Tab-separated table of C-alpha atoms and ligand atoms in Angstrom:
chain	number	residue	atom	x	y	z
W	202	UNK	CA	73.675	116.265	60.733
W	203	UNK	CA	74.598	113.347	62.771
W	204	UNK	CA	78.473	112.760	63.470
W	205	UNK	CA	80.360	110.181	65.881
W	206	UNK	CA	81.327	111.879	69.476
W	207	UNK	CA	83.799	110.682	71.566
W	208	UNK	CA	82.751	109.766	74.665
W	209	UNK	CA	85.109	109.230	78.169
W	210	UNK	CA	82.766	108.095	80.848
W	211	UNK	CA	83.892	106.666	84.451
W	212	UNK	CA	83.114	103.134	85.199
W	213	UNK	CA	83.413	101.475	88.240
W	214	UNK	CA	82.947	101.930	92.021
W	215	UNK	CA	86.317	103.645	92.877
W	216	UNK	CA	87.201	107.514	92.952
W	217	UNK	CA	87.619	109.046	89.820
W	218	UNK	CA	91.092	110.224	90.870
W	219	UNK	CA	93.878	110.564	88.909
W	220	UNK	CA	96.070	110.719	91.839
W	221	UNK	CA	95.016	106.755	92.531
W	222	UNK	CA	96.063	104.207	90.834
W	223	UNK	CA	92.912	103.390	88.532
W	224	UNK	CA	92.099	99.297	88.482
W	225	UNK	CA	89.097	97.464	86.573
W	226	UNK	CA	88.022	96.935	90.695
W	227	UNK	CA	88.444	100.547	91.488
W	228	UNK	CA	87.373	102.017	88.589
W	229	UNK	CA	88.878	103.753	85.333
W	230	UNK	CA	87.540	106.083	82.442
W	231	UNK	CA	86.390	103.951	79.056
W	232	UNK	CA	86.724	105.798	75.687
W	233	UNK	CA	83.788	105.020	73.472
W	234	UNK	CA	82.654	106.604	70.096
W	235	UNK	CA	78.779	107.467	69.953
W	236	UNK	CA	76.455	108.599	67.777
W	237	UNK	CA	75.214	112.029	68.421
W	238	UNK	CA	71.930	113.834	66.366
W	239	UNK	CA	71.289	117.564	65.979
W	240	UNK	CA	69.619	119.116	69.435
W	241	UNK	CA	70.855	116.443	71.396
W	242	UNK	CA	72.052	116.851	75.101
W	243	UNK	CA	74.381	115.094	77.401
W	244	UNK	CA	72.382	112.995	78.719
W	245	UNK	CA	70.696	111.777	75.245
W	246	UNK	CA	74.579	110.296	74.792
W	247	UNK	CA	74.426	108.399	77.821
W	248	UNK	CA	71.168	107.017	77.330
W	249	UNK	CA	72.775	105.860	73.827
W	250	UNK	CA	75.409	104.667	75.199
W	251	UNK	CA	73.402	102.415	77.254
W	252	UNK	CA	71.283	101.134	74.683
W	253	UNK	CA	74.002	99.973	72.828
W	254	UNK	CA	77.149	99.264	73.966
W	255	UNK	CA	77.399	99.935	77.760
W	256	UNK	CA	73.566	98.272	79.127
W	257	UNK	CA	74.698	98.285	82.916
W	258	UNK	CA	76.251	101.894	82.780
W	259	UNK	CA	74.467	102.986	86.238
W	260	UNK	CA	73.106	107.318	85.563
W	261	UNK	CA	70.462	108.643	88.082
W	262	UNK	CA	67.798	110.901	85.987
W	263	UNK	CA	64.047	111.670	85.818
W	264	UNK	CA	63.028	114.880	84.162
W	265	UNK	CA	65.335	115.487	81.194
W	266	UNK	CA	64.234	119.234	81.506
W	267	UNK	CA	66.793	120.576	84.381
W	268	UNK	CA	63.706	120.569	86.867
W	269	UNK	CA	64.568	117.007	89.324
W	270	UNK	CA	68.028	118.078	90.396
W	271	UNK	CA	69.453	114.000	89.083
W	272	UNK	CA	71.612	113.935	86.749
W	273	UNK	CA	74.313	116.010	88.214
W	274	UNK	CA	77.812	115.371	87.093
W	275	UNK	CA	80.939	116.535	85.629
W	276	UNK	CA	81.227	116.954	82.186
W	277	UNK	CA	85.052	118.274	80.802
W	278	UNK	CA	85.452	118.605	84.377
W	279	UNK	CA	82.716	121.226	85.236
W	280	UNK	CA	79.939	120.717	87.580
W	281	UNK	CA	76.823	120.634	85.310
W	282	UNK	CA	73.550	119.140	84.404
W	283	UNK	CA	73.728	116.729	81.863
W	284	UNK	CA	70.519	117.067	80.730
W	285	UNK	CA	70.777	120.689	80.178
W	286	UNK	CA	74.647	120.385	78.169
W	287	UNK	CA	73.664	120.821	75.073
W	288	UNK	CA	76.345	118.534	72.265
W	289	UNK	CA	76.499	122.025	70.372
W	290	UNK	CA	78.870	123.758	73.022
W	291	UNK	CA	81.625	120.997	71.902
W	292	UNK	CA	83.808	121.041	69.392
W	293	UNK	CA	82.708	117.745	67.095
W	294	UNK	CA	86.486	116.358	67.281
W	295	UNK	CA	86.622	117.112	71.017
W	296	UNK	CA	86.309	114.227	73.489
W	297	UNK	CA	83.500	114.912	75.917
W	298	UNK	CA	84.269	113.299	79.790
W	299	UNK	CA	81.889	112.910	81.812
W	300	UNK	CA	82.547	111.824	85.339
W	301	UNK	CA	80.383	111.403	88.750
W	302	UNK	CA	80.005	114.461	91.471
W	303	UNK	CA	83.218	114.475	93.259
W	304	UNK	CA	81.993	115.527	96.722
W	305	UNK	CA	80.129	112.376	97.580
W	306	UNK	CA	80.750	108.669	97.959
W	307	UNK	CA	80.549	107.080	94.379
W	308	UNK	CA	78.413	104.091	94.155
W	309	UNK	CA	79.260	103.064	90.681
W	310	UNK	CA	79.722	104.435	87.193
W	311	UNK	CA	77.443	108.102	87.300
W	312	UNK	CA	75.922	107.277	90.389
W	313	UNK	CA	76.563	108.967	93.902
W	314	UNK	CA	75.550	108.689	97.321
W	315	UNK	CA	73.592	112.247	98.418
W	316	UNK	CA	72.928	111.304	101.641
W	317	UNK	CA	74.861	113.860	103.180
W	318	UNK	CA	72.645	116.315	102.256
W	319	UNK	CA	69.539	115.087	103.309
W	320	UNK	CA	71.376	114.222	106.548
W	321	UNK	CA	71.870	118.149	107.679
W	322	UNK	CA	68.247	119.043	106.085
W	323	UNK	CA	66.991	116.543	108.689
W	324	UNK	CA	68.768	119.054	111.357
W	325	UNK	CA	67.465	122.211	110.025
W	326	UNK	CA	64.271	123.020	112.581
W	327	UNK	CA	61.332	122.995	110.560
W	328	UNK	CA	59.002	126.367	109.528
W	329	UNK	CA	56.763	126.874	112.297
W	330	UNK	CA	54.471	129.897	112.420
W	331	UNK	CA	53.182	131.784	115.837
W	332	UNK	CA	51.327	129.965	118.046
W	333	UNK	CA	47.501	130.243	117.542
W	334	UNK	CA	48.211	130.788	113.349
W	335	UNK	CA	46.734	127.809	111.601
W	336	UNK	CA	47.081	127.024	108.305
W	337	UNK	CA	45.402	128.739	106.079
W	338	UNK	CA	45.307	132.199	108.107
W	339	UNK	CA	49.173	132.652	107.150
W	340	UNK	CA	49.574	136.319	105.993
W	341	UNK	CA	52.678	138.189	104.711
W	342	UNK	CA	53.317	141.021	102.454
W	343	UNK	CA	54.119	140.462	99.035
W	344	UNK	CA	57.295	142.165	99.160
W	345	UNK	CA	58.117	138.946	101.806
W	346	UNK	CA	56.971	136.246	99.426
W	347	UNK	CA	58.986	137.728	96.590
W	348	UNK	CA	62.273	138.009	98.279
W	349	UNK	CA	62.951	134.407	99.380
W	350	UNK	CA	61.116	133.068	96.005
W	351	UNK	CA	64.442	133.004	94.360
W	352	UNK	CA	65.453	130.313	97.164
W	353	UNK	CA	62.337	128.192	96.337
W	354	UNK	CA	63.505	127.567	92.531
W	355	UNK	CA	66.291	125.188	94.187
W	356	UNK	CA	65.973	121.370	92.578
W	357	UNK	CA	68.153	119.695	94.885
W	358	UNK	CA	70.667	119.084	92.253
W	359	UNK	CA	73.782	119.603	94.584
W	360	UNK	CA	75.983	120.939	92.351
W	361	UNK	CA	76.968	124.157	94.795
W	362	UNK	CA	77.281	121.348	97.588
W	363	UNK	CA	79.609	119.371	94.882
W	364	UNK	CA	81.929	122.733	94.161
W	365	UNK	CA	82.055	124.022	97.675
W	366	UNK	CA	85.750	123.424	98.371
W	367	UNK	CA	84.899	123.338	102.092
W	368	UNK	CA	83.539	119.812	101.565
W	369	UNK	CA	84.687	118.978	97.687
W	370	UNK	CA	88.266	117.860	99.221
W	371	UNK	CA	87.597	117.675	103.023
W	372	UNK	CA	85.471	115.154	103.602
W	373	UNK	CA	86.556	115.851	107.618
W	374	UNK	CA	84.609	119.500	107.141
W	375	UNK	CA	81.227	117.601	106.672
W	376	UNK	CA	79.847	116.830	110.477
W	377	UNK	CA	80.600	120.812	111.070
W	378	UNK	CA	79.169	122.130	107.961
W	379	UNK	CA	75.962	122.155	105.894
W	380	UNK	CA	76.940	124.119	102.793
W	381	UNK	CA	75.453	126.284	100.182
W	382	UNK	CA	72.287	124.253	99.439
W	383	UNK	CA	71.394	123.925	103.539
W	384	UNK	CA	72.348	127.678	104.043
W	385	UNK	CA	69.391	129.272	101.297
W	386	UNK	CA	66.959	127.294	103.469
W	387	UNK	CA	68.190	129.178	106.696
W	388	UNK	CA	68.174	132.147	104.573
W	389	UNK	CA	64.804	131.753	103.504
W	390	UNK	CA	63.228	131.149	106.510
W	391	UNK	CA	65.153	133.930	108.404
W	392	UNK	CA	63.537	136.261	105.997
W	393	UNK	CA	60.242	134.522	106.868
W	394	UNK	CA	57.809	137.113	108.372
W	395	UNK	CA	56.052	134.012	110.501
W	396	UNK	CA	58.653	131.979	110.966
W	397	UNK	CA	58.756	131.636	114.862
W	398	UNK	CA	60.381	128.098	115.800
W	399	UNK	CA	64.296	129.094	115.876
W	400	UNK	CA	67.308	131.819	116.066
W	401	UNK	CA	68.167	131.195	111.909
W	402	UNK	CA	71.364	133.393	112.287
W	403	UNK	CA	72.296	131.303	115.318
W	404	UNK	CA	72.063	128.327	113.966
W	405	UNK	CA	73.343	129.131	110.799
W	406	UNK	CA	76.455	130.259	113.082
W	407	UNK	CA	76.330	127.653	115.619
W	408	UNK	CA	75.103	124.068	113.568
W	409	UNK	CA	75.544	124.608	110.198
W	410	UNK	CA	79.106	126.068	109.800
W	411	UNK	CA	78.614	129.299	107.670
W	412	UNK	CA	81.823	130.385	109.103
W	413	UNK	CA	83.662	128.128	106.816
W	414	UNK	CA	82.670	129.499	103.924
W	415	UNK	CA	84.727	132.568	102.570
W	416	UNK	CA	82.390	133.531	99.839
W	417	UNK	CA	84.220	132.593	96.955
W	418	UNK	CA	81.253	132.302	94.926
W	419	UNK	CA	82.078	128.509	93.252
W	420	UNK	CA	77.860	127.814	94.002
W	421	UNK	CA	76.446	130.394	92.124
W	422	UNK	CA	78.701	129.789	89.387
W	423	UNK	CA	77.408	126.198	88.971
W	424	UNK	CA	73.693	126.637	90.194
W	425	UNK	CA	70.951	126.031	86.982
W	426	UNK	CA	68.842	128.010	88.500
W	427	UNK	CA	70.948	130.933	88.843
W	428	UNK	CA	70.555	131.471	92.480
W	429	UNK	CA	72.367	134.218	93.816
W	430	UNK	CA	73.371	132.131	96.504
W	431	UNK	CA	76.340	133.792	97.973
W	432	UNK	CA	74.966	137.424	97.485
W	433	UNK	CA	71.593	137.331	98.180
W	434	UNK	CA	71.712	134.033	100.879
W	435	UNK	CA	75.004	133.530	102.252
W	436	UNK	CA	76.455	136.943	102.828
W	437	UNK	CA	73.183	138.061	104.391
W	438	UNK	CA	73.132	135.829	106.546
W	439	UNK	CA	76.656	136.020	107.550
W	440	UNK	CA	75.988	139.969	107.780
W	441	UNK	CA	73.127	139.403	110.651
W	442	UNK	CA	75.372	136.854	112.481
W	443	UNK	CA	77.808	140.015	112.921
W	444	UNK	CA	75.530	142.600	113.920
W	445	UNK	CA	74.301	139.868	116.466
W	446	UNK	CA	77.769	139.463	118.158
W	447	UNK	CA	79.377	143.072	117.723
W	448	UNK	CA	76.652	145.271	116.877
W	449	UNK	CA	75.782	146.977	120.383
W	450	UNK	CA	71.867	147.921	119.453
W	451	UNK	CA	71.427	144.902	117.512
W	452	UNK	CA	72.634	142.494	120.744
W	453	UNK	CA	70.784	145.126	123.164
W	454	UNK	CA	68.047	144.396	121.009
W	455	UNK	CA	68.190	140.563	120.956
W	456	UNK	CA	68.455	140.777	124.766
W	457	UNK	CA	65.273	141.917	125.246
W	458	UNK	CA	63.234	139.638	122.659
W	459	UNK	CA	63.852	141.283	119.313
W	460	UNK	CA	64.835	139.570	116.453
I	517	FES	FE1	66.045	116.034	85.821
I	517	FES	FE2	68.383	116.413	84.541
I	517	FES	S1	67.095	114.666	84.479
I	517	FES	S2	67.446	117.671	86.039
């Protein structure tokens, strides 16, 4: 059965800050009442919104089946896909706000600038295999393939870059650091049997800022592909940049040209 929803939706090119004053110029949350069918997600809403009342409400999406990573926002306040929130985990008399990612600059409505995190992929050295090893001749064991796979299900949503509180309110932490997204990539290639190009650990230490981050977990509670990010990435990795610096075997080791 069908019902009315209401709908509180951010409009405009300012913050979505309650701590601002919120103009018509900066932007301000709109109430609106929409129709809502059995099965229907999020994102259906929106699009219904558009169609009839709001036609230049600005929403990024593709897929509408949690596979592009672009229709990341906040819904009630919590990080989330919005075409994977399904109407049936609200309350039919609840009002359902949906806001853009907080992390990165708004450019209207829905609609954010992800720049940033295509800026630090662009410094993360590329997978380069052993000299001589073309494509094609690659081989690794499958125990190799299967234990990075999990970081290969990422779709770029940037949710865990959106709840990282090293960046979410300190926009001054972004030159220094790369966050959870960036750091499964380093993970995944530092378990890379033929990966040859770079120290991971090092620059994970040195460029990215893994440091910062004191494991709190807030990306793996968001991520919709339930990536184990801190555990099985971040930690790891943090792990190896120890045993580099204060392990005495492990930095004889590296001395003398193993990894
Ligand atoms: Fe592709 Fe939501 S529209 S993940």
């Amino acid at each position: 059965m069908g019902y009315q929803a209401k709908f509180r939706v951010w409009r405009g090119a300012g913050r979505p800050d309650e701590t601002i004053t919120a103009t018509e110029a900066d932007g301000a949350l709109h109430d609106y009442e929409v129709e809502v069918n059995e099965g229907e997600v999020v994102l259906d809403v929106i699009h219904r919104l558009q169609q009839t009342q709001t036609p230049d409400l600005a929403v990024r999406w593709n897929c509408k089946a949690g596979k592009c990573g672009s229709c990341s926002a906040e819904v009630n306040g919590k990080p989330r896909l919005m075409c994977m929130t399904r109407m049936s985990t609200f309350d039919e008399a609840e009002t359902v706000t949906v806001t853009p990612i907080r992390t990165f600059p708004l450019i209207r409505d829905l609609v954010t600038d992800v720049s940033y995190n295509y800026e630090k992929a662009r410094e993360m050295p590329a997978f380069a295999p052993p000299p001589g090893v073309e494509p094609g001749e690659y081989r690794m064991q499958q125990v190799d393939v299967e234990r990075s796979q999990e970081f290969r299900k990422c779709i770029e949503c940037f949710l865990c870059q959106n709840t990282c509180h090293v960046v979410r309110d300190h926009e001054e932490n972004k030159p220094e650091f790369s966050g959870p997204r960036l750091f499964i990539r380093a993970a995944e290639l530092d378990m890379h049997p033929l990966d040859d190009r770079a120290d991971r650990k090092e620059f994970a230490q040195a460029e990215q800022g893994i440091g910062y981050c004191n494991i709190t977990k807030c990306c793996s509670e968001v991520c919709p592909e339930h990536i184990h990010i801190t555990d099985n990435a971040i930690i790891p990795m943090k792990e190896r940049v120890v045993d580099r610096k204060y392990d005495p075997i492990t930095w004889l080791g590296s001395k003398i040209g193993r990894r």
